[in-house]
XYZ file of N, CA, C and O in Angstrom:
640
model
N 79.963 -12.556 12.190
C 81.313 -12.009 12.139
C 82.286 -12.923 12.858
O 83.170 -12.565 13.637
N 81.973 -14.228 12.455
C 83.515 -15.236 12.877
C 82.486 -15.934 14.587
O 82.806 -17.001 15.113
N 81.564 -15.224 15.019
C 81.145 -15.996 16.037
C 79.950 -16.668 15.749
O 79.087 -16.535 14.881
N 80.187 -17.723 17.074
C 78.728 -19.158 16.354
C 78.057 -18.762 17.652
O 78.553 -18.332 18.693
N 76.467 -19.085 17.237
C 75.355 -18.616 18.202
C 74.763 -20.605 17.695
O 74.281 -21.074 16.665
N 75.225 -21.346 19.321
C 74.363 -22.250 19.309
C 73.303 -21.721 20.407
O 73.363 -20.826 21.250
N 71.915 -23.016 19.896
C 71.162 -22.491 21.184
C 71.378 -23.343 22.578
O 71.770 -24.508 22.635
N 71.102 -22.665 23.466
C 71.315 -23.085 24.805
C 70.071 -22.668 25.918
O 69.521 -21.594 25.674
N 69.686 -23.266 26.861
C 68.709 -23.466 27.465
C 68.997 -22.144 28.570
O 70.124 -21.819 28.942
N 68.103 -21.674 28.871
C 68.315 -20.554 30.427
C 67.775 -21.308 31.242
O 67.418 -22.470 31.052
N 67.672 -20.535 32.407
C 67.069 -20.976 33.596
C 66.032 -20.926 34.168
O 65.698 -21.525 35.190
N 65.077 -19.727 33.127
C 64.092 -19.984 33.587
C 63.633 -18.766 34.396
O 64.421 -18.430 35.280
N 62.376 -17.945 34.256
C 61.845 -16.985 35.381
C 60.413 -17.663 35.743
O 60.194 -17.345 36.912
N 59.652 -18.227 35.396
C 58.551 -19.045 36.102
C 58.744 -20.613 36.337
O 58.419 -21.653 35.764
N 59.164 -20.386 37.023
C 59.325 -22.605 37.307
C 59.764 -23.587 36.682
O 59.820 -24.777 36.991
N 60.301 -22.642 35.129
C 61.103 -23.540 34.250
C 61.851 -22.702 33.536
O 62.051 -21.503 33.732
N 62.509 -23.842 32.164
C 63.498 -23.393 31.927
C 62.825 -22.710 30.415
O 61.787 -22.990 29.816
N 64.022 -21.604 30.091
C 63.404 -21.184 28.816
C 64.437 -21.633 27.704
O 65.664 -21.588 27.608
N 63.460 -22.063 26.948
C 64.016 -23.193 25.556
C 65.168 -22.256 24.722
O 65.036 -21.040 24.589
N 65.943 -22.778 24.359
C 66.683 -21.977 23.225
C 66.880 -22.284 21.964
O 67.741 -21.800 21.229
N 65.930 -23.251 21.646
C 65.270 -23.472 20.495
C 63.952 -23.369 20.254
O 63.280 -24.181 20.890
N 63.206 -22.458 19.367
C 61.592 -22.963 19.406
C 60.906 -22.815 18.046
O 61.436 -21.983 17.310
N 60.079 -23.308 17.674
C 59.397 -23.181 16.599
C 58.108 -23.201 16.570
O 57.510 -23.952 17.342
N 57.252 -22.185 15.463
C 55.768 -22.119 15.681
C 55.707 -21.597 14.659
O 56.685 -21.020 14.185
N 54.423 -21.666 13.987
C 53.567 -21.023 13.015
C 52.284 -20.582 12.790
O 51.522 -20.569 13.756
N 51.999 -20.320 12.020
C 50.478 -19.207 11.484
C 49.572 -19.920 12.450
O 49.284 -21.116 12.467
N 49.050 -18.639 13.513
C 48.447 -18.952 14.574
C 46.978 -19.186 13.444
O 46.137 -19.989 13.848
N 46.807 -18.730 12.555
C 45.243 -18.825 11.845
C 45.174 -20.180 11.562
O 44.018 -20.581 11.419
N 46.174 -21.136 11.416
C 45.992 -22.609 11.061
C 46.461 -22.992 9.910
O 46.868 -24.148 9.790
N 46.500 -21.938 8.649
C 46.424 -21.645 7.956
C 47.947 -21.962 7.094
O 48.193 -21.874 5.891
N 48.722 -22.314 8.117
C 50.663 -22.653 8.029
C 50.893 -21.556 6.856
O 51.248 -22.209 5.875
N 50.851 -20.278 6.545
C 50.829 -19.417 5.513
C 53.147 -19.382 6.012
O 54.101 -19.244 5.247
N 53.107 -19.568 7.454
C 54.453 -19.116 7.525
C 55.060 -19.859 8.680
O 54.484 -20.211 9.710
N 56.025 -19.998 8.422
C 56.848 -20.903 9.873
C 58.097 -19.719 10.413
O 58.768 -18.861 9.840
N 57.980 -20.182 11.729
C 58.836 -19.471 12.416
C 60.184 -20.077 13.174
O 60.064 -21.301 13.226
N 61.081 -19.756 13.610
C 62.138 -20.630 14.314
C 63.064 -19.497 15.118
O 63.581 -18.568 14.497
N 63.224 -19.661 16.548
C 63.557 -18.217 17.163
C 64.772 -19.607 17.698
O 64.581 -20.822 17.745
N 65.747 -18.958 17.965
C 67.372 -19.561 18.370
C 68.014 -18.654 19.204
O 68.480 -17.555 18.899
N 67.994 -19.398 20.653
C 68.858 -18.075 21.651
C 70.037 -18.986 22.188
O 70.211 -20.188 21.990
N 70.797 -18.099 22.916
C 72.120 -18.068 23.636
C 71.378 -17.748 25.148
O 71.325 -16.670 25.740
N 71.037 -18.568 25.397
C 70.507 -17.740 27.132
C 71.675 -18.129 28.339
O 71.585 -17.704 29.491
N 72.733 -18.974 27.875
C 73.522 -18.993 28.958
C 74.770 -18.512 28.708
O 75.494 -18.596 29.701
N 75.371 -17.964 27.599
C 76.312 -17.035 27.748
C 76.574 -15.525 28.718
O 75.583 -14.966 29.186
N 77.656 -15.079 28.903
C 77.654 -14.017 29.515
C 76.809 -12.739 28.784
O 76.183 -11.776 29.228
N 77.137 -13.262 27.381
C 76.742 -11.821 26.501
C 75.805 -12.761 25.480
O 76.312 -13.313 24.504
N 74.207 -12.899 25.848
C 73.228 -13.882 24.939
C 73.484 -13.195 23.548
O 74.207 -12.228 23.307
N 72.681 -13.966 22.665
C 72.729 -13.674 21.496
C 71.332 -14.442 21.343
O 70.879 -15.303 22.096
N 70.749 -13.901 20.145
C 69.556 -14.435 19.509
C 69.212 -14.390 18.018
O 69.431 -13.239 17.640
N 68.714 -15.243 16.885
C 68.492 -14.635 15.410
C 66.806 -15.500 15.857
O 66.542 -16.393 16.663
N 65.895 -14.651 14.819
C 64.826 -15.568 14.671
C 64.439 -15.471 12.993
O 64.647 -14.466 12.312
N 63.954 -16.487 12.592
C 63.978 -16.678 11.202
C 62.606 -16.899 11.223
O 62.111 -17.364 12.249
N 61.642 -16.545 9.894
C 60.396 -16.006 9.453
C 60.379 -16.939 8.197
O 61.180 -16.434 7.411
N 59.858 -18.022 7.666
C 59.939 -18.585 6.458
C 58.282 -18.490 6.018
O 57.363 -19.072 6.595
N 58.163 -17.498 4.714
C 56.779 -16.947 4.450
C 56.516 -18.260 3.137
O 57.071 -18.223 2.039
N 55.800 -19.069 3.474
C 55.299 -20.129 2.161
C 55.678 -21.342 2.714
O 54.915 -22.201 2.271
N 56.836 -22.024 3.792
C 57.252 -22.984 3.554
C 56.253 -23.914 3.960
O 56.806 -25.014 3.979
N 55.083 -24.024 4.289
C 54.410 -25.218 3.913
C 53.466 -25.522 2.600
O 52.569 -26.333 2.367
N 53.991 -24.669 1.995
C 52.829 -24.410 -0.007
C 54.111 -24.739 -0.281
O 53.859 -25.786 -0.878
N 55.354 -24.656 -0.312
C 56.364 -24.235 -1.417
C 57.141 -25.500 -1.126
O 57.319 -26.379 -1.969
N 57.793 -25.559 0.666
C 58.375 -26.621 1.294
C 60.204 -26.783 0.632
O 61.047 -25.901 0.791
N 60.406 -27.856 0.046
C 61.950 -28.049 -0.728
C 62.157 -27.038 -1.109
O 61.049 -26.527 -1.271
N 63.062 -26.209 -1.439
C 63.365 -25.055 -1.992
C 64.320 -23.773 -1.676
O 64.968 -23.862 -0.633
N 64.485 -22.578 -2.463
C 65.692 -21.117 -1.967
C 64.197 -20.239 -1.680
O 63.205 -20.470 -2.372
N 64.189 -19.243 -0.606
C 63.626 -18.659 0.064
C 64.671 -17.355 0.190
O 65.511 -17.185 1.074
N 64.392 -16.533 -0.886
C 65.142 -14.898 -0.405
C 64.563 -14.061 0.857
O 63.443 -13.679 1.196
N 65.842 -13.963 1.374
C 65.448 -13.369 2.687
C 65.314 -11.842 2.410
O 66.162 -11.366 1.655
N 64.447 -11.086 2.872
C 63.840 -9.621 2.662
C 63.987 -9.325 3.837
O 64.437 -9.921 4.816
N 63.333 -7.805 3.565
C 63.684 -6.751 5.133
C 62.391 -7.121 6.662
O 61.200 -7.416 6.764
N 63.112 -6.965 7.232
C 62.365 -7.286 8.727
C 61.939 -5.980 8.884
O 62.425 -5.118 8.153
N 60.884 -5.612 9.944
C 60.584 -4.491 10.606
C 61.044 -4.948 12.252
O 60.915 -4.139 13.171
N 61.624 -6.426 12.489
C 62.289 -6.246 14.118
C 60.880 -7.299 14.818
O 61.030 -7.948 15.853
N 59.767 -7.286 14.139
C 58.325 -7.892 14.641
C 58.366 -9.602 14.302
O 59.227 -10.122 13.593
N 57.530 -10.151 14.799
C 57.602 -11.248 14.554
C 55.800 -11.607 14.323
O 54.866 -10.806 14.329
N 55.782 -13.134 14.127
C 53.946 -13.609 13.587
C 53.783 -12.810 13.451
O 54.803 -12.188 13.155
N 52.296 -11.829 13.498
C 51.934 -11.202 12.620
C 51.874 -9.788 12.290
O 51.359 -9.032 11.467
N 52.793 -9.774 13.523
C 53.173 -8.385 13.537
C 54.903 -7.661 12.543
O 55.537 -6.608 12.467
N 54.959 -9.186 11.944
C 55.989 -8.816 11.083
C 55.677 -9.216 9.588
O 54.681 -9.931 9.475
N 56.268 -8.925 8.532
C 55.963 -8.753 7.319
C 55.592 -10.029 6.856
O 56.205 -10.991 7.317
N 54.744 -10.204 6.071
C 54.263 -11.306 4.985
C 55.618 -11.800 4.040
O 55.354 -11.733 2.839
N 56.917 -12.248 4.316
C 57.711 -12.259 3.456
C 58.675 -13.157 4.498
O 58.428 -13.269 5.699
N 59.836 -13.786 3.806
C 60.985 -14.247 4.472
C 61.534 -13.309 4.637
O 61.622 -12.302 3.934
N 62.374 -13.802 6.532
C 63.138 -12.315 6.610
C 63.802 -12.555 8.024
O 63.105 -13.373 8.625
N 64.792 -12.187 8.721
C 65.892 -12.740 9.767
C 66.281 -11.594 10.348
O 66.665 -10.636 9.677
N 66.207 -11.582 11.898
C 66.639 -10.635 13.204
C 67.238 -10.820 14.029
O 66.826 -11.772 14.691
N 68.086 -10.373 14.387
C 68.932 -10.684 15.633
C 69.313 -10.216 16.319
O 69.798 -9.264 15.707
N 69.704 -9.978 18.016
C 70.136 -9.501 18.556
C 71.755 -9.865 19.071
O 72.280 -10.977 19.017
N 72.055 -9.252 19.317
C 73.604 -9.105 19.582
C 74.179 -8.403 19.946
O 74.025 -7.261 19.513
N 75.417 -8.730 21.193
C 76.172 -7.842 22.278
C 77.158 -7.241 21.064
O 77.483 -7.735 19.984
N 77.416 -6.262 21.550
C 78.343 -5.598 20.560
C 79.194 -4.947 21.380
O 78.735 -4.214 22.256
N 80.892 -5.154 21.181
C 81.861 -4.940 21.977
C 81.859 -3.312 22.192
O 81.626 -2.647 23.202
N 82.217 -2.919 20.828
C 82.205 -1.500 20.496
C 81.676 -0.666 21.178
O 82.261 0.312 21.642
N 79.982 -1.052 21.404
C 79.120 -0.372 22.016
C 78.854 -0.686 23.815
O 78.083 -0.182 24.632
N 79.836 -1.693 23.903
C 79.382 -2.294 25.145
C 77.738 -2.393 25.238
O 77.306 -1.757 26.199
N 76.940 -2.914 24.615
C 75.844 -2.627 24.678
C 75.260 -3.744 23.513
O 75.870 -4.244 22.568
N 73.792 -3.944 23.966
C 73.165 -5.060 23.208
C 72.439 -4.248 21.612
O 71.650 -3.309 21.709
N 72.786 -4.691 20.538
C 72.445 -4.002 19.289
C 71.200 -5.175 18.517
O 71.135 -6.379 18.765
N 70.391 -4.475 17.645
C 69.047 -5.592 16.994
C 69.774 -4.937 15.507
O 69.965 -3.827 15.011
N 69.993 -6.158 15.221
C 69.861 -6.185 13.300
C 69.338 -7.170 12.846
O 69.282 -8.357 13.168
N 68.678 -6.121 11.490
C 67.137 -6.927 10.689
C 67.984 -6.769 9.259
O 68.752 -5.940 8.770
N 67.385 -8.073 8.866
C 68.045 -8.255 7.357
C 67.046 -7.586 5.996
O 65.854 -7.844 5.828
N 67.691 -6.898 5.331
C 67.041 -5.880 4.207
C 66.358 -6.551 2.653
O 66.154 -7.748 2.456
N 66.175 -5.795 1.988
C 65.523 -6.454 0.876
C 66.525 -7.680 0.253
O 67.678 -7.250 0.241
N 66.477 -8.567 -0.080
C 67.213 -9.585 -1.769
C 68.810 -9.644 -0.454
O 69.885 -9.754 -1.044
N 68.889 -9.593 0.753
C 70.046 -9.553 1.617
C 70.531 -11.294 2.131
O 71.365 -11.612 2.979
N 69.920 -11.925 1.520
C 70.533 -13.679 1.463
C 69.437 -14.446 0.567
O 68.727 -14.246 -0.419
N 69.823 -15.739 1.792
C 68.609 -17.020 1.145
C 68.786 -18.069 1.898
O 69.866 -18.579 2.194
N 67.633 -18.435 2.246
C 67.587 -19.673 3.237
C 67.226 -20.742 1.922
O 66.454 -20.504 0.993
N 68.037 -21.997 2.149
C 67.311 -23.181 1.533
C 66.998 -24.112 2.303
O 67.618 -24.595 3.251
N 65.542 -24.473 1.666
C 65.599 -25.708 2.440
C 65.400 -26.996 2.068
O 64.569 -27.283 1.207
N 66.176 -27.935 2.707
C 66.698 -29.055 2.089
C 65.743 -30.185 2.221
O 65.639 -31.090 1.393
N 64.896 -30.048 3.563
C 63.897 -31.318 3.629
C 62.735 -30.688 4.352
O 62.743 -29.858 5.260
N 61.742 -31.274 3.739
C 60.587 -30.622 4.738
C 59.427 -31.888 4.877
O 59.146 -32.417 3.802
N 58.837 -32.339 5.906
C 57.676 -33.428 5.801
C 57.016 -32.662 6.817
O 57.479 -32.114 7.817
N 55.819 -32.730 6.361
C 54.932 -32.451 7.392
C 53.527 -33.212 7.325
O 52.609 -33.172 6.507
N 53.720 -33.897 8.474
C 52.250 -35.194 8.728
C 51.592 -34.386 9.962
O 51.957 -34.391 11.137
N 50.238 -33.508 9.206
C 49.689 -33.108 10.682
C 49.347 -33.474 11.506
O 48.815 -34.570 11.325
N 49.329 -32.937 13.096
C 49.131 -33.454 14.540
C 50.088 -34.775 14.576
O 49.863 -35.530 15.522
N 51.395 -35.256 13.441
C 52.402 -35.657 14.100
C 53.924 -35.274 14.263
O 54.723 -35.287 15.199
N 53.959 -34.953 13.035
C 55.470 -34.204 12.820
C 55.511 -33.451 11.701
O 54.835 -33.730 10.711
N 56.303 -32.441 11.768
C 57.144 -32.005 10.612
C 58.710 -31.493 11.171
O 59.104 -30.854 12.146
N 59.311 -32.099 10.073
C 60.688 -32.167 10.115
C 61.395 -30.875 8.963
O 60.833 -30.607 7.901
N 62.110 -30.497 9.215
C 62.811 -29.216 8.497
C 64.420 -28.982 8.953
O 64.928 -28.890 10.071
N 64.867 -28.941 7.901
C 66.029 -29.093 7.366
C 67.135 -28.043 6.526
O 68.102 -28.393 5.848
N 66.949 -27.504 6.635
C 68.208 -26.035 5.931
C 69.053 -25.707 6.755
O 69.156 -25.851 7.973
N 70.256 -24.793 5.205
C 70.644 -23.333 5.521
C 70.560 -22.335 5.483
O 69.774 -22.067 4.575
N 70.947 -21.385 5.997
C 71.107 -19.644 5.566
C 72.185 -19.168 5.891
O 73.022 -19.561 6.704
N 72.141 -17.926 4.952
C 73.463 -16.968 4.467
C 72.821 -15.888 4.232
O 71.995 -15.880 3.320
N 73.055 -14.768 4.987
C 72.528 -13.429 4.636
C 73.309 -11.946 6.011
O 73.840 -11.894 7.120
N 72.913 -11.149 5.033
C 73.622 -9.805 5.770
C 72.680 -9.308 6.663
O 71.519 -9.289 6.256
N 72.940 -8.844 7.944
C 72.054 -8.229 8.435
C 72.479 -6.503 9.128
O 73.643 -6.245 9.434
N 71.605 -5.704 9.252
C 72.185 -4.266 9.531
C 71.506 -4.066 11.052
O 70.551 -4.570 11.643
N 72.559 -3.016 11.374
C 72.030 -2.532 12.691
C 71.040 -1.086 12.660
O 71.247 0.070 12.293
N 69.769 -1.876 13.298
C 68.475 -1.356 13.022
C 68.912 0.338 13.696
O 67.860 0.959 13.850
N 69.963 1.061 14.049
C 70.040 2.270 14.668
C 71.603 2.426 14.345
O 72.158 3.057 15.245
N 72.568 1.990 13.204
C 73.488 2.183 12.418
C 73.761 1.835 11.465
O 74.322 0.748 11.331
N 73.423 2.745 10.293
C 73.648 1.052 8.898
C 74.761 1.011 8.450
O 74.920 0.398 7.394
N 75.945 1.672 9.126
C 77.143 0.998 8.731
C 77.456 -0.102 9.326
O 78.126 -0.970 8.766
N 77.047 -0.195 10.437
C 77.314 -2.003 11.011
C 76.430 -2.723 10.834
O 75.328 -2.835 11.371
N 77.113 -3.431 9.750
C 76.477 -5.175 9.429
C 77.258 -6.153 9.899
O 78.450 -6.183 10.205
N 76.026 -7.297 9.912
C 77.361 -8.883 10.044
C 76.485 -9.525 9.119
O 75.262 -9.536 8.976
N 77.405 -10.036 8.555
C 77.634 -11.093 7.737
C 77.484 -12.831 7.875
O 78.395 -13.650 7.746
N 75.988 -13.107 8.187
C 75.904 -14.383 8.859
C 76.343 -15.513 8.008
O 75.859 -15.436 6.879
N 77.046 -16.454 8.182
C 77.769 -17.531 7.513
C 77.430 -18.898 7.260
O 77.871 -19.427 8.280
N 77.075 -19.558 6.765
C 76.967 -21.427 7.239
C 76.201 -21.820 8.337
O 76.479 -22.681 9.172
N 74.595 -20.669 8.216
C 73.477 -21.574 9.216
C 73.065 -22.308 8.606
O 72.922 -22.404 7.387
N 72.697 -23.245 9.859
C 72.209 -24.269 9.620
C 70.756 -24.689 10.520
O 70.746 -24.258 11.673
N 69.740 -25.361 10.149
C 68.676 -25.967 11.269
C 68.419 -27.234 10.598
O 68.409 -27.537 9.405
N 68.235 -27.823 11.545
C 67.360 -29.543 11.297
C 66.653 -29.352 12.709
O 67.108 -28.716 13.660
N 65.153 -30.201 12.629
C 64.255 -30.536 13.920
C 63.138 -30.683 13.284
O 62.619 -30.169 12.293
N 62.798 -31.680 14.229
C 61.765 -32.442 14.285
C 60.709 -32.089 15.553
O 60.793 -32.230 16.773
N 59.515 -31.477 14.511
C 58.779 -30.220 16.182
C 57.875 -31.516 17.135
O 57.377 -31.132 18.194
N 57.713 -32.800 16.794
C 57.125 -33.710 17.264
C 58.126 -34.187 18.380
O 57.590 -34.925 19.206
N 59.497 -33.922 18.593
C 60.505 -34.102 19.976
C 60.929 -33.213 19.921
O 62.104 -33.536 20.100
N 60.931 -32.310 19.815
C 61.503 -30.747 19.746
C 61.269 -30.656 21.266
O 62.235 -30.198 21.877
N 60.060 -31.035 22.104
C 59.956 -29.954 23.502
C 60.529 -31.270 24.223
O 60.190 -31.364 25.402
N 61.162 -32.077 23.831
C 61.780 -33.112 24.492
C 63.315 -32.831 24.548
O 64.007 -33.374 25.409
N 63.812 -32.020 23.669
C 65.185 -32.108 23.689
C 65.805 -30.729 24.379
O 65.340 -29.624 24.099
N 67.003 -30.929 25.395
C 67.848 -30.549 25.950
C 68.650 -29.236 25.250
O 68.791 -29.311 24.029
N 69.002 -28.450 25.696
C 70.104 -27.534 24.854
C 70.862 -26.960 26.125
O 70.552 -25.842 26.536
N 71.831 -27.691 26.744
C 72.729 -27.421 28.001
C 74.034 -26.225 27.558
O 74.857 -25.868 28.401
């Protein structure tokens, strides 16, 4: 709704800092699904989306319809593409979770390489609606995301 959620680094509750970018996939080995979680940890009022891409290492280049979340993530969330987020909400003075619903966008993605145990690189956007998991008249309307990274310097790079 008109605001940008870059990620940004926190400070940390065990001896370091917590990333505000991260990425991981199918703990079975199996890469059935990739994941990518994006926070705000140093704003006053954080923000977070995490994105679920179900196929992209079988399918890779390609549009990926985003479907409904249950709010879960790996494998405790659905076999399907699908996008969550949390967000301060003025209205409510209060922090709100919206999960995006059936055929409700589409992530594309524009580049994908993946050389195991050295890199894979990934490259898209997304555009999709998401609802508030405890009001479904409030949606937002996410606009012109974007990701690129490379998970082989990924735990090397900064987000100040």
């Amino acid at each position: 709704n008109g605001n940008l959620l870059i990620p940004r680094d926190g400070t940390g509750s065990f001896g370091g800092s917590d990333s505000g970018f991260k990425t991981w996939g199918d703990p079975t080995g199996n890469n059935e699904y990739s994941e990518i979680d994006i926070k705000d940890l140093k704003s006053e009022r954080t923000g977070s989306i995490y994105i679920h891409i179900q196929g992209l290492h079988l399918n890779g280049v390609g549009d990926y319809t985003i479907n409904q979340s249950n709010g879960y993530t790996s494998i405790d969330g659905f076999f399907h593409t699908y996008i969550h987020c949390r967000v301060f909400n003025e209205n409510t003075n209060s922090y709100q979770y919206y999960r995006s619903s059936e055929n409700s966008g589409i992530i594309k993605i524009l580049k994908y390489e993946f050389i195991p145990g050295i890199r894979r690189i990934v490259s898209g956007t997304f555009s999709c609606v998401v609802i508030n998991s405890t009001n479904p008249n409030d949606i937002i309307e996410i606009k012109d995301g974007r990701f690129d990274f490379n998970s082989a310097t990924l735990s090397n790079v900064s987000f100040p």
